Amino acid sequence: MARQMGLDEALLDALYHIDQNRHLFTERELVALRYAEIVTTSARDVNEDLWDELQFHFNDGEIVELTTVIGIFNFFNRFADALKLDEA
């Protein structure tokens, strides 16, 4: 989907090694990516420091939207994995 929207291939590849490619992302993007990783791996680990960073870069509506998108994509991945759906 990102490719269809015209995102740069190098930027998409950089997502696999964010720490090595921090310079390609804005601070806002880095906070969102860190939040997505933590929500995906252990949502209870969202701490006050991360929450403060989110609120610095995003308003309440944007945080709700970001969290919703993260949750939906986690659902899609788990759904497809559980049913052993092949990639199209």
XYZ file of N, CA, C and O in Angstrom:
352
model
N 0.829 -1.177 0.000
C 0.000 0.000 0.000
C 0.881 1.251 0.000
O 0.578 2.208 -0.688
N 1.956 1.217 0.770
C 2.847 2.376 0.824
C 3.468 2.668 -0.538
O 3.591 3.819 -0.937
N 3.823 1.605 -1.238
C 4.390 1.785 -2.578
C 3.360 2.407 -3.514
O 3.682 3.268 -4.322
N 2.115 1.944 -3.407
C 1.052 2.489 -4.249
C 0.827 3.973 -3.965
O 0.411 4.708 -4.849
N 1.117 4.387 -2.743
C 0.945 5.790 -2.376
C 2.168 6.625 -2.746
O 2.200 7.817 -2.510
N 3.189 5.973 -3.310
C 4.354 6.691 -3.799
C 5.471 6.880 -2.801
O 6.372 7.684 -3.030
N 5.468 6.145 -1.681
C 6.558 6.267 -0.728
C 7.841 5.739 -1.345
O 7.835 4.757 -2.082
N 8.919 6.385 -1.013
C 10.228 6.050 -1.526
C 10.652 4.655 -1.057
O 10.528 4.325 0.118
N 11.149 3.855 -1.982
C 11.574 2.484 -1.684
C 12.675 2.453 -0.623
O 12.683 1.582 0.252
N 13.599 3.395 -0.671
C 14.689 3.447 0.307
C 14.146 3.687 1.713
O 14.645 3.113 2.691
N 13.123 4.510 1.813
C 12.518 4.778 3.115
C 11.809 3.531 3.643
O 11.901 3.215 4.830
N 11.142 2.825 2.773
C 10.488 1.576 3.190
C 11.521 0.563 3.665
O 11.330 -0.099 4.685
N 12.618 0.439 2.949
C 13.690 -0.473 3.349
C 14.308 -0.055 4.682
O 14.708 -0.900 5.483
N 14.380 1.250 4.925
C 14.978 1.768 6.156
C 14.178 1.358 7.389
O 14.716 1.307 8.496
N 12.907 1.035 7.218
C 12.075 0.618 8.350
C 12.587 -0.660 9.001
O 12.336 -0.906 10.177
N 13.313 -1.470 8.249
C 13.851 -2.708 8.800
C 15.056 -2.460 9.708
O 15.421 -3.322 10.500
N 15.656 -1.279 9.586
C 16.835 -0.929 10.393
C 16.731 0.542 10.787
O 17.569 1.363 10.418
N 15.701 0.852 11.553
C 15.436 2.247 11.914
C 16.620 2.865 12.638
O 16.999 4.010 12.352
N 17.229 2.142 13.574
C 18.342 2.709 14.337
C 19.491 3.149 13.444
O 20.163 4.134 13.727
N 19.720 2.429 12.362
C 20.800 2.777 11.438
C 20.388 3.862 10.451
O 21.236 4.421 9.752
N 19.092 4.137 10.384
C 18.585 5.097 9.392
C 17.764 6.220 10.015
O 16.904 6.793 9.368
N 18.055 6.543 11.259
C 17.296 7.573 11.970
C 17.249 8.888 11.206
O 16.272 9.614 11.266
N 18.307 9.175 10.483
C 18.395 10.446 9.756
C 17.341 10.578 8.654
O 17.066 11.671 8.181
N 16.730 9.468 8.249
C 15.716 9.496 7.196
C 14.323 9.833 7.724
O 13.409 10.071 6.940
N 14.168 9.846 9.057
C 12.869 10.050 9.670
C 12.848 11.321 10.502
O 13.848 11.686 11.109
N 11.692 11.944 10.565
C 11.523 13.100 11.445
C 11.368 12.593 12.876
O 11.090 11.405 13.110
N 11.524 13.491 13.836
C 11.325 13.104 15.232
C 9.902 12.604 15.451
O 9.672 11.642 16.176
N 8.945 13.240 14.803
C 7.539 12.840 14.905
C 7.356 11.399 14.402
O 6.678 10.590 15.031
N 7.967 11.090 13.275
C 7.881 9.733 12.724
C 8.554 8.717 13.636
O 8.034 7.615 13.839
N 9.697 9.084 14.206
C 10.407 8.166 15.098
C 9.587 7.851 16.344
O 9.556 6.706 16.800
N 8.904 8.860 16.889
C 8.041 8.628 18.049
C 6.900 7.695 17.664
O 6.579 6.751 18.395
N 6.284 7.926 16.514
C 5.183 7.079 16.059
C 5.656 5.644 15.828
O 4.960 4.686 16.201
N 6.826 5.480 15.248
C 7.364 4.142 15.004
C 7.686 3.424 16.310
O 7.405 2.229 16.455
N 8.266 4.150 17.265
C 8.563 3.546 18.561
C 7.262 3.138 19.268
O 7.156 2.054 19.836
N 6.268 4.014 19.203
C 4.959 3.715 19.791
C 4.354 2.470 19.137
O 3.872 1.574 19.834
N 4.403 2.395 17.822
C 3.855 1.233 17.106
C 4.554 -0.054 17.535
O 3.902 -1.089 17.741
N 5.855 0.006 17.677
C 6.603 -1.193 18.082
C 6.208 -1.631 19.486
O 5.975 -2.820 19.735
N 6.097 -0.679 20.400
C 5.762 -1.028 21.784
C 4.326 -1.515 21.890
O 4.047 -2.507 22.568
N 3.388 -0.850 21.213
C 1.996 -1.303 21.241
C 1.895 -2.712 20.658
O 1.145 -3.552 21.154
N 2.660 -2.993 19.633
C 2.631 -4.303 18.979
C 3.228 -5.400 19.851
O 2.699 -6.500 19.913
N 4.306 -5.098 20.542
C 5.005 -6.137 21.299
C 4.527 -6.259 22.745
O 4.515 -7.354 23.293
N 4.163 -5.140 23.363
C 3.713 -5.168 24.760
C 3.095 -3.821 25.112
O 3.762 -2.946 25.672
N 1.832 -3.676 24.811
C 1.153 -2.381 24.967
C 1.221 -1.839 26.392
O 1.209 -0.623 26.596
N 1.330 -2.702 27.358
C 1.421 -2.241 28.752
C 2.730 -1.515 29.045
O 2.877 -0.883 30.087
N 3.685 -1.601 28.131
C 4.975 -0.944 28.322
C 5.000 0.504 27.817
O 6.055 1.131 27.821
N 3.868 1.022 27.387
C 3.801 2.452 27.022
C 3.919 3.223 28.333
O 3.023 3.192 29.171
N 5.059 3.893 28.504
C 5.307 4.586 29.768
C 5.046 6.092 29.654
O 4.714 6.597 28.584
N 5.192 6.775 30.764
C 4.918 8.216 30.818
C 5.827 9.009 29.867
O 5.385 9.970 29.247
N 7.074 8.620 29.761
C 7.994 9.330 28.870
C 7.544 9.243 27.417
O 7.532 10.244 26.699
N 7.175 8.048 26.981
C 6.691 7.883 25.616
C 5.383 8.645 25.428
O 5.183 9.301 24.399
N 4.505 8.579 26.411
C 3.232 9.288 26.327
C 3.466 10.789 26.190
O 2.815 11.462 25.384
N 4.409 11.321 26.959
C 4.739 12.752 26.866
C 5.255 13.104 25.478
O 4.894 14.147 24.919
N 6.092 12.246 24.913
C 6.603 12.478 23.559
C 5.473 12.445 22.533
O 5.433 13.281 21.620
N 4.572 11.483 22.683
C 3.422 11.412 21.772
C 2.609 12.694 21.840
O 2.245 13.260 20.806
N 2.333 13.163 23.045
C 1.527 14.368 23.207
C 2.238 15.613 22.707
O 1.588 16.588 22.331
N 3.550 15.592 22.674
C 4.310 16.717 22.134
C 4.139 16.795 20.618
O 4.040 17.873 20.044
N 4.105 15.643 19.972
C 4.071 15.585 18.509
C 2.678 15.400 17.913
O 2.476 15.690 16.732
N 1.733 14.889 18.706
C 0.403 14.567 18.196
C -0.666 15.092 19.143
O -0.476 15.077 20.359
N -1.805 15.497 18.579
C -2.924 15.872 19.443
C -3.682 14.599 19.829
O -3.391 13.504 19.329
N -4.661 14.729 20.714
C -5.372 13.557 21.218
C -6.031 12.748 20.097
O -5.980 11.514 20.100
N -6.653 13.426 19.151
C -7.294 12.731 18.036
C -6.300 11.954 17.197
O -6.593 10.837 16.749
N -5.135 12.531 16.977
C -4.098 11.841 16.193
C -3.573 10.619 16.932
O -3.282 9.591 16.315
N -3.463 10.707 18.257
C -3.003 9.558 19.045
C -4.028 8.433 18.974
O -3.669 7.261 18.812
N -5.307 8.783 19.051
C -6.360 7.771 18.928
C -6.303 7.136 17.544
O -6.373 5.904 17.406
N -6.151 7.950 16.507
C -6.083 7.424 15.135
C -4.862 6.527 14.954
O -4.956 5.440 14.367
N -3.724 6.969 15.445
C -2.491 6.186 15.348
C -2.659 4.839 16.055
O -2.311 3.783 15.509
N -3.217 4.863 17.251
C -3.423 3.638 18.014
C -4.405 2.708 17.303
O -4.206 1.487 17.265
N -5.430 3.270 16.704
C -6.409 2.473 15.963
C -5.760 1.786 14.770
O -5.962 0.584 14.540
N -4.967 2.521 14.018
C -4.293 1.937 12.850
C -3.333 0.835 13.287
O -3.288 -0.244 12.679
N -2.587 1.073 14.345
C -1.672 0.048 14.852
C -2.454 -1.203 15.238
O -2.091 -2.331 14.870
N -3.552 -1.020 15.961
C -4.370 -2.149 16.389
C -4.968 -2.911 15.224
O -4.988 -4.152 15.215
N -5.468 -2.186 14.227
C -6.078 -2.834 13.065
C -5.048 -3.664 12.300
O -5.310 -4.804 11.921
N -3.866 -3.102 12.089
C -2.853 -3.854 11.351
C -2.342 -5.050 12.143
O -2.033 -6.097 11.579
N -2.281 -4.925 13.469
C -1.929 -6.086 14.289
C -2.997 -7.157 14.162
O -2.692 -8.352 14.072
N -4.260 -6.755 14.141
C -5.345 -7.720 13.945
C -5.201 -8.422 12.597
O -5.282 -9.649 12.515
N -5.014 -7.645 11.522
C -4.884 -8.250 10.193
C -3.749 -9.273 10.166
O -3.903 -10.369 9.608
N -2.615 -8.923 10.744
C -1.469 -9.842 10.748
C -1.780 -11.114 11.514
O -1.487 -12.221 11.043
N -2.365 -10.986 12.682
C -2.677 -12.168 13.490
C -3.753 -13.023 12.820
O -3.696 -14.248 12.831
N -4.749 -12.375 12.250
C -5.817 -13.071 11.545
C -5.241 -13.897 10.394
O -5.519 -15.086 10.260
N -4.416 -13.258 9.573
C -3.826 -13.944 8.421
C -2.887 -15.063 8.856
O -2.891 -16.152 8.267
N -2.108 -14.818 9.895
C -1.191 -15.853 10.381
C -1.953 -17.052 10.937
O -1.606 -18.203 10.665
N -2.993 -16.790 11.721
C -3.762 -17.876 12.334
C -4.435 -18.753 11.290
O -4.514 -19.973 11.442
N -4.912 -18.116 10.224
C -5.590 -18.869 9.169
C -4.650 -19.324 8.060
O -5.076 -19.921 7.082
N -3.365 -19.026 8.266
C -2.329 -19.421 7.308
C -2.666 -18.954 5.890
O -2.548 -19.698 4.926
N -3.108 -17.708 5.814
C -3.430 -17.122 4.510
C -2.145 -16.753 3.780
O -1.227 -16.189 4.363
N -2.078 -17.100 2.536
C -0.912 -16.768 1.709
C -0.965 -15.303 1.322
O -2.028 -14.718 1.166
N 0.230 -14.726 1.132
C 0.297 -13.356 0.623
C -0.124 -13.363 -0.827
O 0.190 -14.265 -1.583
N -0.849 -12.333 -1.187
C -1.307 -12.241 -2.585
C -0.359 -11.400 -3.391
O 0.346 -10.597 -2.957
